[in-house]
PDB file of C-alpha atoms and ligand atoms in Angstrom:
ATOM      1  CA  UNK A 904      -3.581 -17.263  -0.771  1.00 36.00           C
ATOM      2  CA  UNK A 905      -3.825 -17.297  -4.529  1.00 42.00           C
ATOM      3  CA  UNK A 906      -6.618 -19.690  -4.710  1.00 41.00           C
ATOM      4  CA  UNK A 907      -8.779 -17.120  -2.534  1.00 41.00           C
ATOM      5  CA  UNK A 908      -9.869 -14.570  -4.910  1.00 57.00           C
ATOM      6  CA  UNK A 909     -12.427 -14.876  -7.735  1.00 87.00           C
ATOM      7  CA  UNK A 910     -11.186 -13.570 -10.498  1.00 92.00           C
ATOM      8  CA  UNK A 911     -14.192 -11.207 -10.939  1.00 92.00           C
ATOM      9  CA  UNK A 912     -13.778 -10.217  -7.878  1.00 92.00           C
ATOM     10  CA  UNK A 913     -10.817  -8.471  -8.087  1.00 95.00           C
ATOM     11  CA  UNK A 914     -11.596  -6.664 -11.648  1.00 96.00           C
ATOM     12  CA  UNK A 915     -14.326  -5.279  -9.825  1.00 94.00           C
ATOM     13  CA  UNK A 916     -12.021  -4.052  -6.552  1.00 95.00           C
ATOM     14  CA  UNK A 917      -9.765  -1.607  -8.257  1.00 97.00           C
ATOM     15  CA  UNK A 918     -12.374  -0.851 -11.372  1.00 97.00           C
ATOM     16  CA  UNK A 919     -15.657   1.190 -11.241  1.00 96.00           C
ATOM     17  CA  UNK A 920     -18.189   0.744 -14.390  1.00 96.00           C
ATOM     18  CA  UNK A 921     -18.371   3.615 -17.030  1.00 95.00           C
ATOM     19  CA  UNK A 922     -21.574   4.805 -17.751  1.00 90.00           C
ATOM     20  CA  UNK A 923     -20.588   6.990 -20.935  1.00 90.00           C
ATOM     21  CA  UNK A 924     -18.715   4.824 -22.995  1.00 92.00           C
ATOM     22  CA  UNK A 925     -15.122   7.673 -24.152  1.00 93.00           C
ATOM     23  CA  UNK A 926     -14.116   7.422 -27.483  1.00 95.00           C
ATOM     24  CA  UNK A 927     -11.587   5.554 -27.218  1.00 96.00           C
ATOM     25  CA  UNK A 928      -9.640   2.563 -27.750  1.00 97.00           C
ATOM     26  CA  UNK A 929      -9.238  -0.453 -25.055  1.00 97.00           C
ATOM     27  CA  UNK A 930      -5.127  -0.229 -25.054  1.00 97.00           C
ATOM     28  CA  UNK A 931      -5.942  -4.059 -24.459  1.00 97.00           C
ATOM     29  CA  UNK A 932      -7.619  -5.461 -27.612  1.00 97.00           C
ATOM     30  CA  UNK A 933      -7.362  -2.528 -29.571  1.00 97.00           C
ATOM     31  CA  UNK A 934     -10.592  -2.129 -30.481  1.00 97.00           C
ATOM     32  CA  UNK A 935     -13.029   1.251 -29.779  1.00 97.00           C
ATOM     33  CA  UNK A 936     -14.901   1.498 -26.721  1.00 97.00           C
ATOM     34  CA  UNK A 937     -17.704   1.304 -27.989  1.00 96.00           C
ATOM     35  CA  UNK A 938     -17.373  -1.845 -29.823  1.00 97.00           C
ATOM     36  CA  UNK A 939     -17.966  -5.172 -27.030  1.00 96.00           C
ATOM     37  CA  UNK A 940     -14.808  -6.606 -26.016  1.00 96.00           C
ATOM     38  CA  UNK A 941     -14.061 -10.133 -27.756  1.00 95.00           C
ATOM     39  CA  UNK A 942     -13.881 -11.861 -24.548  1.00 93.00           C
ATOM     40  CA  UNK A 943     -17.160 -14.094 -23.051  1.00 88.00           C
ATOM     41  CA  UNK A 944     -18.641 -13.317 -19.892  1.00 84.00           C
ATOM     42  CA  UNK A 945     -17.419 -16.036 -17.881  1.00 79.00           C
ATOM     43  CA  UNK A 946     -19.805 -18.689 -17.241  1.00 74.00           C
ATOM     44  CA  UNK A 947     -22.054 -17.507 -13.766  1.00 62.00           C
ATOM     45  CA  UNK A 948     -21.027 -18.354 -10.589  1.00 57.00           C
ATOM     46  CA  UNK A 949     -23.149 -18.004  -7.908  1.00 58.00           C
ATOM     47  CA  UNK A 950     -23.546 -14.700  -6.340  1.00 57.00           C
ATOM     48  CA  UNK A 951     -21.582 -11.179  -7.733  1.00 60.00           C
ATOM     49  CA  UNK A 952     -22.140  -9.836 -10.408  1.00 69.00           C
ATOM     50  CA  UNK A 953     -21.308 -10.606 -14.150  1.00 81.00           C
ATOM     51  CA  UNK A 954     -19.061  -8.548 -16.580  1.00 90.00           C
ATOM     52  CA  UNK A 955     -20.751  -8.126 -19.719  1.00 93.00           C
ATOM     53  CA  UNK A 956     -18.697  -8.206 -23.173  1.00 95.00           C
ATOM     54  CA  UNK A 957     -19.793  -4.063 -23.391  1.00 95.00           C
ATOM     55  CA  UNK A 958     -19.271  -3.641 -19.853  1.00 95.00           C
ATOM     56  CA  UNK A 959     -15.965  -0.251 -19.905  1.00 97.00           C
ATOM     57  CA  UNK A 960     -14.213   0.032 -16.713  1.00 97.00           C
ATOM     58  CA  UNK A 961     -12.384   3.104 -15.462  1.00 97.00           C
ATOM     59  CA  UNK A 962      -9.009   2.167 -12.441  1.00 98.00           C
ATOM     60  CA  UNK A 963     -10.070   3.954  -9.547  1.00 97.00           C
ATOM     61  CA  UNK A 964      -6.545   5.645  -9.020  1.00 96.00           C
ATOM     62  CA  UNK A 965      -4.943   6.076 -12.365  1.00 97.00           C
ATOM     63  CA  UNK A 966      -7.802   6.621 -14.372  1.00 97.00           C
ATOM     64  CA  UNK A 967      -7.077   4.658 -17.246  1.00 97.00           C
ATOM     65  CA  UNK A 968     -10.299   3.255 -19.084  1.00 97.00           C
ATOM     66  CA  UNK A 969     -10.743  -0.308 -20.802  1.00 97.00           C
ATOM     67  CA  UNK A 970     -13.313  -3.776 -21.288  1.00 97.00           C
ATOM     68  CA  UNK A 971     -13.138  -4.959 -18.510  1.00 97.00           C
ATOM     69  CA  UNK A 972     -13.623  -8.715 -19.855  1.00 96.00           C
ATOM     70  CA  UNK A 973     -10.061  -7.572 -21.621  1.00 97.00           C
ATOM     71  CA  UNK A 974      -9.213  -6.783 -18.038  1.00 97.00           C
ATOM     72  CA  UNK A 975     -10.212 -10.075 -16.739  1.00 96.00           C
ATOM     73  CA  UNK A 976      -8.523 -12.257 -19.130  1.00 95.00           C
ATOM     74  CA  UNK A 977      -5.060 -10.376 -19.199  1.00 96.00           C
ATOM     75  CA  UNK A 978      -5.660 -11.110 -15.029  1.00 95.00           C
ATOM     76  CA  UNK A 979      -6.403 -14.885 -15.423  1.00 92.00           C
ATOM     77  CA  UNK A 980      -3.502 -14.986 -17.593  1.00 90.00           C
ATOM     78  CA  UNK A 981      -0.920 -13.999 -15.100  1.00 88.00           C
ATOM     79  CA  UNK A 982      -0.753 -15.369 -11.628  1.00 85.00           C
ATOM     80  CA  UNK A 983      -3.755 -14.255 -10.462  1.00 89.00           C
ATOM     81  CA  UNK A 984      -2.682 -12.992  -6.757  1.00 91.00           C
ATOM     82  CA  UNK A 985      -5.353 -10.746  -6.308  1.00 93.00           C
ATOM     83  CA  UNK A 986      -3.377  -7.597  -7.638  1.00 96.00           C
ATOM     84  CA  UNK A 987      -4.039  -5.771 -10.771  1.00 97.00           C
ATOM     85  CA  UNK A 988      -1.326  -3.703 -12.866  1.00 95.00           C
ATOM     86  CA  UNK A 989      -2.752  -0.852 -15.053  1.00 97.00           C
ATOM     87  CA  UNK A 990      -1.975  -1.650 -18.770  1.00 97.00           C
ATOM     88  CA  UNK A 991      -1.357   1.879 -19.848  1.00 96.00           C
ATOM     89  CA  UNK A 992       0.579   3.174 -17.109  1.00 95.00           C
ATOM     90  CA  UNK A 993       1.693   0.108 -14.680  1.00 93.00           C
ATOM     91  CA  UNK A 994      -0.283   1.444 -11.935  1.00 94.00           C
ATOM     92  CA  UNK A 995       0.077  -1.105  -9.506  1.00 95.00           C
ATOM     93  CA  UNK A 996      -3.488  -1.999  -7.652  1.00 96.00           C
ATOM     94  CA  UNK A 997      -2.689  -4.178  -4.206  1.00 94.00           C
ATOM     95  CA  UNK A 998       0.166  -6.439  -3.612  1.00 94.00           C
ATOM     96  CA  UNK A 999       1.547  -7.580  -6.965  1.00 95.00           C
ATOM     97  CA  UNK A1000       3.574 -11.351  -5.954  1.00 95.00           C
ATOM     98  CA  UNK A1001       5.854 -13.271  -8.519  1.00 95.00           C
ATOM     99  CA  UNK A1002       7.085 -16.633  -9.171  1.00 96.00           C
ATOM    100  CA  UNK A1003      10.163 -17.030  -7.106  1.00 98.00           C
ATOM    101  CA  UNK A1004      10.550 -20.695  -6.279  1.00 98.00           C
ATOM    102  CA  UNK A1005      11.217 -21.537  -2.588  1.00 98.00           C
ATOM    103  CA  UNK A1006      14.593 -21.015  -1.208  1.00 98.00           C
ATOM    104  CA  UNK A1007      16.347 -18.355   1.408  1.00 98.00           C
ATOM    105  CA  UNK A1008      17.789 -15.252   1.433  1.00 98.00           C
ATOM    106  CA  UNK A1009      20.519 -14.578   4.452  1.00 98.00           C
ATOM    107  CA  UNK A1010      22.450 -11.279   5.529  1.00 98.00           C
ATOM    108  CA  UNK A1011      25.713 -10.639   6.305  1.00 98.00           C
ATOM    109  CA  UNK A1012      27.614  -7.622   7.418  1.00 98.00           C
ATOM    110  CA  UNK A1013      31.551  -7.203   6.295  1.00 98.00           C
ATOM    111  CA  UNK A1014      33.965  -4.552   7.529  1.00 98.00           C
ATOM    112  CA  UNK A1015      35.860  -4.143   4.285  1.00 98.00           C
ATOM    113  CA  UNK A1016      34.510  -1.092   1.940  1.00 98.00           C
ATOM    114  CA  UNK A1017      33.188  -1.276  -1.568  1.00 98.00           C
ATOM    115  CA  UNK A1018      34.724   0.694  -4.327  1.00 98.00           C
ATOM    116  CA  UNK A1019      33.036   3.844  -4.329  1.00 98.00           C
ATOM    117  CA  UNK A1020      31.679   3.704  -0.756  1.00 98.00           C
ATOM    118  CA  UNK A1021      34.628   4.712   1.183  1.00 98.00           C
ATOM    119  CA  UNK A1022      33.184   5.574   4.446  1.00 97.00           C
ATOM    120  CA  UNK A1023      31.054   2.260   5.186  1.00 98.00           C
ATOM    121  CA  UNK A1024      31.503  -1.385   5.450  1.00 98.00           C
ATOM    122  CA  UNK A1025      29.201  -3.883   3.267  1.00 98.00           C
ATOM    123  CA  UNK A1026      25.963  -5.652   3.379  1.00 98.00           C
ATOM    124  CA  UNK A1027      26.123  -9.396   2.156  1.00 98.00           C
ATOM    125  CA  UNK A1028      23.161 -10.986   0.851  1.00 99.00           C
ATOM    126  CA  UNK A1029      23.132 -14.786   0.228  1.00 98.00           C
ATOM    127  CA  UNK A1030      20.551 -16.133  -2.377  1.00 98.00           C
ATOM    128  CA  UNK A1031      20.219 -20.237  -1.591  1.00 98.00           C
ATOM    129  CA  UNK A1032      17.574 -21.805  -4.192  1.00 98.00           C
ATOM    130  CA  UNK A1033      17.926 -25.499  -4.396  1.00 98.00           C
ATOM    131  CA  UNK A1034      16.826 -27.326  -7.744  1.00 98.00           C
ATOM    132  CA  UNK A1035      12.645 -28.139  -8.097  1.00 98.00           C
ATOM    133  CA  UNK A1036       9.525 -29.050  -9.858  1.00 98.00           C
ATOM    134  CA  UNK A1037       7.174 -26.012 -11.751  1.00 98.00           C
ATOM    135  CA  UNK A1038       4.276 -25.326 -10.284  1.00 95.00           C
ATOM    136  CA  UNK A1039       0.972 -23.856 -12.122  1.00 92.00           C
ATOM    137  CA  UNK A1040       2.929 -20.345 -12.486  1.00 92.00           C
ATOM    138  CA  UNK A1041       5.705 -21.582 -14.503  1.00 95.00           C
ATOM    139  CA  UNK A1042       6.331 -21.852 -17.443  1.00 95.00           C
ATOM    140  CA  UNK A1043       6.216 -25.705 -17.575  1.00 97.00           C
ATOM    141  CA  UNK A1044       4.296 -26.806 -14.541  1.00 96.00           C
ATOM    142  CA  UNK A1045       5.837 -30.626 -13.779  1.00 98.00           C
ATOM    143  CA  UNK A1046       8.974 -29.986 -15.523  1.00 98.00           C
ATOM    144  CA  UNK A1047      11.669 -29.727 -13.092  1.00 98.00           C
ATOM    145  CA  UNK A1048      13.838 -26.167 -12.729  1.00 98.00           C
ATOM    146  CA  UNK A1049      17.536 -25.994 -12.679  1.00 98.00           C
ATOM    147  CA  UNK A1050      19.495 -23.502 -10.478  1.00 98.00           C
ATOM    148  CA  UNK A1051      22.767 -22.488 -11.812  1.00 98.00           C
ATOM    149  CA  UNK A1052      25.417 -19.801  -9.523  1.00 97.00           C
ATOM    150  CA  UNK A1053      23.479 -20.456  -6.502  1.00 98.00           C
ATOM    151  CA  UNK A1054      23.854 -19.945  -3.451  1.00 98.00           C
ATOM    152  CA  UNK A1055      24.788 -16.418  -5.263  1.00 98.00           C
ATOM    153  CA  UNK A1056      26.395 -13.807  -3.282  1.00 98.00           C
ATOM    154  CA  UNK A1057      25.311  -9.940  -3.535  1.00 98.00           C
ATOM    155  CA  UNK A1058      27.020  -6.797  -2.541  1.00 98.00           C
ATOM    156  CA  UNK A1059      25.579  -3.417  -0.738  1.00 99.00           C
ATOM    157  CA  UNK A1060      27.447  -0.338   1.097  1.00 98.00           C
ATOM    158  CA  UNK A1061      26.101  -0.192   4.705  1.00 98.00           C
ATOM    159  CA  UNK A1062      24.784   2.883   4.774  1.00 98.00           C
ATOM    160  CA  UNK A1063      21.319   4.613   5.262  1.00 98.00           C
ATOM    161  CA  UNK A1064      20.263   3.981   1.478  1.00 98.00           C
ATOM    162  CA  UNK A1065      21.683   0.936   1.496  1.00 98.00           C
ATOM    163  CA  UNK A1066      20.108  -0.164   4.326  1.00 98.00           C
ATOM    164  CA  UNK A1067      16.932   0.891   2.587  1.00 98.00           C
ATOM    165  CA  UNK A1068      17.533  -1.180  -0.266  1.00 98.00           C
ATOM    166  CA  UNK A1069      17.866  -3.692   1.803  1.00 98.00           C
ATOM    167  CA  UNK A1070      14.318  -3.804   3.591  1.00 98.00           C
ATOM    168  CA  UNK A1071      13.358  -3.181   0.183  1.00 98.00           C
ATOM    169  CA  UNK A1072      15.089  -6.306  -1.019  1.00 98.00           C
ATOM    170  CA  UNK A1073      13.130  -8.181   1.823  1.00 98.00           C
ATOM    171  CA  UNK A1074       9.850  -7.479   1.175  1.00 98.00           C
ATOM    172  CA  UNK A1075      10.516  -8.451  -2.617  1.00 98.00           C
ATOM    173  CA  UNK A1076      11.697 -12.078  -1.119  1.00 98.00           C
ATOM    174  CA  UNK A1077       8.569 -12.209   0.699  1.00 97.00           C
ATOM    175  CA  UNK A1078       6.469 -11.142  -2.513  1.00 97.00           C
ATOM    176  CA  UNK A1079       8.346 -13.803  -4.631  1.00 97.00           C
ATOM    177  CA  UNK A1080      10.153 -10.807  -6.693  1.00 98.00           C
ATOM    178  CA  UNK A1081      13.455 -11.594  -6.564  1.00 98.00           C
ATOM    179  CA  UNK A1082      13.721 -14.747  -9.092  1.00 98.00           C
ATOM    180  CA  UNK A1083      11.656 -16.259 -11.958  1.00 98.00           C
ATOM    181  CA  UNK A1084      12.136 -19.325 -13.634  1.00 98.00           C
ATOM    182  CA  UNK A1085      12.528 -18.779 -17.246  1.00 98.00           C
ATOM    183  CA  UNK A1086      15.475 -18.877 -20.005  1.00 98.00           C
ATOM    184  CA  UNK A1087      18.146 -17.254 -18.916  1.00 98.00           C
ATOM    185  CA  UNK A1088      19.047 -14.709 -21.392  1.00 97.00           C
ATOM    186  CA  UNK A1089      23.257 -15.206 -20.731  1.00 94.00           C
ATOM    187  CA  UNK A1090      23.023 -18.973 -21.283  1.00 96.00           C
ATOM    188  CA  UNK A1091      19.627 -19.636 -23.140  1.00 98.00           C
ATOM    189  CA  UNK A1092      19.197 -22.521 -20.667  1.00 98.00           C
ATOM    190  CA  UNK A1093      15.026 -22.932 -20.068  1.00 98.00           C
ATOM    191  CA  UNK A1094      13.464 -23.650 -17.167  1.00 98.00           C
ATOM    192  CA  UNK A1095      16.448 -22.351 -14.252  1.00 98.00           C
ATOM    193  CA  UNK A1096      15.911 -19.861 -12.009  1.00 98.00           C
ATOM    194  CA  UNK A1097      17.048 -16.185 -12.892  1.00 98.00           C
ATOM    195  CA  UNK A1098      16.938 -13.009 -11.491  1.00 98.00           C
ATOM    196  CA  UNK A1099      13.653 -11.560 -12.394  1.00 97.00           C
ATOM    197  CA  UNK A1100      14.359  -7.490 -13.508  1.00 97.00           C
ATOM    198  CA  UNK A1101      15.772  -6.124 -10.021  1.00 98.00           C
ATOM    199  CA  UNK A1102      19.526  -5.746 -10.130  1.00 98.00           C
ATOM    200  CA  UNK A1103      22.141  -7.246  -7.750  1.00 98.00           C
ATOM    201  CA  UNK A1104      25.403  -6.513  -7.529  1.00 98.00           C
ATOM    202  CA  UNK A1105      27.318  -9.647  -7.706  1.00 98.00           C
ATOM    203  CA  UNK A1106      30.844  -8.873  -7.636  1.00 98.00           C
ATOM    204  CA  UNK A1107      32.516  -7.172  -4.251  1.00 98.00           C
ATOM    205  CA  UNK A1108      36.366  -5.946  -5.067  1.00 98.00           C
ATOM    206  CA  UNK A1109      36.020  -6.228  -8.662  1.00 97.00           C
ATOM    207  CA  UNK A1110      33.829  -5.424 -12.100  1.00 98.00           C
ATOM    208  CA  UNK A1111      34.300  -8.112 -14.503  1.00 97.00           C
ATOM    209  CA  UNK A1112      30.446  -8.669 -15.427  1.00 96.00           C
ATOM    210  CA  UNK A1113      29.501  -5.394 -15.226  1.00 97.00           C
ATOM    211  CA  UNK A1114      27.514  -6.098 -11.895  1.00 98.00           C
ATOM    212  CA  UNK A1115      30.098  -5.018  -9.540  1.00 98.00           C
ATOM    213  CA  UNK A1116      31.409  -1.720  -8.013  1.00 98.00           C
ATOM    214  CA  UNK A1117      31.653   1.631  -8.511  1.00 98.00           C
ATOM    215  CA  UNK A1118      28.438   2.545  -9.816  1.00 98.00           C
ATOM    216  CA  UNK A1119      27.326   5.542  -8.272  1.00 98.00           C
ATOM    217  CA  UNK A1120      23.740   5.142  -9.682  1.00 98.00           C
ATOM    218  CA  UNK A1121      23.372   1.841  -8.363  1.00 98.00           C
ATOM    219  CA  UNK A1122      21.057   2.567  -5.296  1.00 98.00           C
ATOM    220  CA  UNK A1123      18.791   4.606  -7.329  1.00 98.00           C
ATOM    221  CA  UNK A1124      18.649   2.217 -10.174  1.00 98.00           C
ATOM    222  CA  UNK A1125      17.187  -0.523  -8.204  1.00 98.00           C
ATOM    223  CA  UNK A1126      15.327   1.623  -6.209  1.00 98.00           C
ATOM    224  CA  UNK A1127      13.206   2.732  -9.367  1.00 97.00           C
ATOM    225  CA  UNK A1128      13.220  -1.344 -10.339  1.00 98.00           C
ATOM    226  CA  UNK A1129      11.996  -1.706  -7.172  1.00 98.00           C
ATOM    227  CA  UNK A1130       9.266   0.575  -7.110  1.00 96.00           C
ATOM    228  CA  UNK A1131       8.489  -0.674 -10.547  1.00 95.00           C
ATOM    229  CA  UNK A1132       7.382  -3.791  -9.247  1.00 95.00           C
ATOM    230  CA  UNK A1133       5.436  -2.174  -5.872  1.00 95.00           C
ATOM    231  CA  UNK A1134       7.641  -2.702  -3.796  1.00 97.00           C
ATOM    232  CA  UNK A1135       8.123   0.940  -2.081  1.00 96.00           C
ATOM    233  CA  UNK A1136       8.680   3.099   1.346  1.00 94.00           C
ATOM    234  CA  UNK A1137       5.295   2.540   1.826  1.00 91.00           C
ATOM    235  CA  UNK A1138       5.943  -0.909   2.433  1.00 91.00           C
ATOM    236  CA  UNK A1139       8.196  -0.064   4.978  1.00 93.00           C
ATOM    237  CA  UNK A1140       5.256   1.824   7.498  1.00 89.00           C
ATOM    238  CA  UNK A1141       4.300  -0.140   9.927  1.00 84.00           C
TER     239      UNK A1141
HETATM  240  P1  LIG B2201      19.810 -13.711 -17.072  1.00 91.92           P
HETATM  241  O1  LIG B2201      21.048 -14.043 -17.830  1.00 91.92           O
HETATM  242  O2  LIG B2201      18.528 -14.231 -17.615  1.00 91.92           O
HETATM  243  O3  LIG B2201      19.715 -12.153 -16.919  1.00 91.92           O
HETATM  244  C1  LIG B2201      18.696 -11.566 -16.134  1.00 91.92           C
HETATM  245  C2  LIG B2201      19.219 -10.295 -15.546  1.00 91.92           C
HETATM  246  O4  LIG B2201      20.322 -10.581 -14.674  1.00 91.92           O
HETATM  247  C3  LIG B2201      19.722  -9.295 -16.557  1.00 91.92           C
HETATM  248  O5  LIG B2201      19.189  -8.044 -16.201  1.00 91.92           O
HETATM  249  C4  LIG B2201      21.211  -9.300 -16.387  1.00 91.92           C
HETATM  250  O6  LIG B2201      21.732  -7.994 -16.588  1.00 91.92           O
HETATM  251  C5  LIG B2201      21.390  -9.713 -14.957  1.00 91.92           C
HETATM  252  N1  LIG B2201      22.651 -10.432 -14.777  1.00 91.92           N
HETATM  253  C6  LIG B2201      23.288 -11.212 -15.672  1.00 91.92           C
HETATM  254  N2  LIG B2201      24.423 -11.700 -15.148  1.00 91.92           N
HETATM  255  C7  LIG B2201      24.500 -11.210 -13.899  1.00 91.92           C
HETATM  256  C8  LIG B2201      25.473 -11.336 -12.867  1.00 91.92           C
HETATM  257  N3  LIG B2201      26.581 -12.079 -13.002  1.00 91.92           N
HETATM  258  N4  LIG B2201      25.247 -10.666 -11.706  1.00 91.92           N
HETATM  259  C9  LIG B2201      24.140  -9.927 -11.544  1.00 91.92           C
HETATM  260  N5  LIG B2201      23.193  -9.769 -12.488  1.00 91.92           N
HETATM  261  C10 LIG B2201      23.378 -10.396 -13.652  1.00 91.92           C
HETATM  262  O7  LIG B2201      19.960 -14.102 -15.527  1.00 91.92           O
HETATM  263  P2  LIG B2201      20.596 -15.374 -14.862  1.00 91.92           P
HETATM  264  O8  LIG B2201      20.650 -16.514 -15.794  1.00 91.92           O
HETATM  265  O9  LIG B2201      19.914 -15.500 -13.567  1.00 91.92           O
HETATM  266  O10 LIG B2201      22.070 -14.918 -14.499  1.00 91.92           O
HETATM  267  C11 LIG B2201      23.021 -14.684 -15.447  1.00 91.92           C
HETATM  268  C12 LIG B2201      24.242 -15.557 -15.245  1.00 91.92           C
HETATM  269  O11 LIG B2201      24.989 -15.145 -14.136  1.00 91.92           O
HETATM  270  C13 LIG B2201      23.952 -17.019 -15.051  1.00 91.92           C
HETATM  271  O12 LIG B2201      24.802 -17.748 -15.889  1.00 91.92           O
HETATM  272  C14 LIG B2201      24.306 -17.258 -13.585  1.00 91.92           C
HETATM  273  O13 LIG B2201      24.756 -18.562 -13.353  1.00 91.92           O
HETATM  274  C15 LIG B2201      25.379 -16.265 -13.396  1.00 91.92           C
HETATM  275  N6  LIG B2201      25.552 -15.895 -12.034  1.00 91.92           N
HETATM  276  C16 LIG B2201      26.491 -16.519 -11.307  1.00 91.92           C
HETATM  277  C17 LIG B2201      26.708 -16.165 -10.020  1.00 91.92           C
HETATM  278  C18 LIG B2201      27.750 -16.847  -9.206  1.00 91.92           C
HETATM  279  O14 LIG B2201      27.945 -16.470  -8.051  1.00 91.92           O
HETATM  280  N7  LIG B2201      28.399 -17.850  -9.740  1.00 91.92           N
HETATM  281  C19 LIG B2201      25.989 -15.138  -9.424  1.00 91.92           C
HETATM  282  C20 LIG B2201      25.039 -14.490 -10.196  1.00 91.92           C
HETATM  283  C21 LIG B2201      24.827 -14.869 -11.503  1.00 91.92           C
HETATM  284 ZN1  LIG B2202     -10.662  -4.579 -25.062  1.00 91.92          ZN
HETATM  285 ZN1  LIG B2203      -3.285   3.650 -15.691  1.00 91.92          ZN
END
């Protein structure tokens, strides 16, 4: 749950200390190194150990070095699920979650082809999100959220990469991926539910928004949007 990691904590997971300070800047604050990062150490809890304004951390997979205190307050800042995101190069350190409000996601098979995927009938995927209140990670926690288009129907060919997607697509609902709730950027509405930087294809037979088929690069695209946001093959092993 979100509530069960200290903050610290999880800095300290996917970051080792740096004992010679590089010179560099922190891509964070902007400032060198070997200045102390404008952030306070936060006030001691007990047990663990403190980061120190000085204190340079180095991502154990990627690398990347920065204050760690900048670390720490760009990760109290987001949704704070336990799962870090390099700064420099998105490096994504355990299981990053979103905002998605509640709802459900159903699948459907259909005989009929989609344009450009002759040889295969079609996945349907059925987004239901009914109407809410914010919580803490929205924008406006206690304002209500609207849901506009919903339930909203999505289109895949029912093939192996499709298929793919798919799973893909399910793990995302799990990790809260699919949807944020934000301003939509075709209406300007605030606070209603929109899809959250991983494409659907909304339209079946034809291609009036742009989001139908053909589009041969489709299943690539969102593969990469996917993978952009964790979500991965690796997910997929058991
Ligand atoms: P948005 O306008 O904030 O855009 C977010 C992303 O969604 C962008 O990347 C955009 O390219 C993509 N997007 C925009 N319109 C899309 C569409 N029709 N199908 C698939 N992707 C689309 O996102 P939003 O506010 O969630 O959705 C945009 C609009 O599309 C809204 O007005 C929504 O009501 C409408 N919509 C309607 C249905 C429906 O079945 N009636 C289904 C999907 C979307
Ligand atoms: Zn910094
Ligand atoms: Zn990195």
């Amino acid at each position: 749950s979100v509530s069960a990691h200290r903050s610290e904590e999880v800095i300290q997971r996917y970051m080792e200390v740096v004992a010679g300070v590089p010179d560099e800047d922190c891509i964070i604050c902007m400032d060198q190194l070997s200045n102390p990062s404008g952030y306070e150490t936060p006030s001691t809890e007990e047990g663990g150990q403190s980061i120190q304004p000085d204190t340079v951390g180095k991502f154990i997979k990627c690398g990347h070095t920065l204050h760690m205190l900048c670390m720490l307050a760009m990760y109290n800042n987001g949704t704070k699920d336990g799962s870090l995101q390099c700064p420099s190069c998105k490096t994504i350190y355990g299981e990053k979650t979103g905002t998605q409000p509640k709802g459900k996601m159903e699948i459907y098979s259909i005989a009929q082809s989609l344009p450009g995927h002759p040889d295969c009938g079609t996945i349907q995927i059925i987004y239901s999100i009914p109407p809410g209140i914010q919580g803490p990670e929205h924008p406006n926690p206690g304002q209500p959220y609207t849901c506009r288009g919903f339930p909203r129907f999505c289109f895949l060919p029912d093939n192996d990469k499709g298929r793919k997607v798919l799973e893909l697509l399910k793990v995302a609902w799990m990790r809260r991926l699919i949807f944020t709730v934000g301003t939509s950027s075709t209406t300007g509405e605030p606070d209603t539910v929109v899809w959250n930087g991983i494409h659907h294809k909304t339209e079946m037979m034809s291609n009036l928004s742009g989001h139908g088929y053909p589009d041969p690069n489709y299943l690539d695209n969102v593969l990469s949007e996917l993978a952009s946001q964790g979500v991965t093959e690796d997910c997929l092993k058991p």
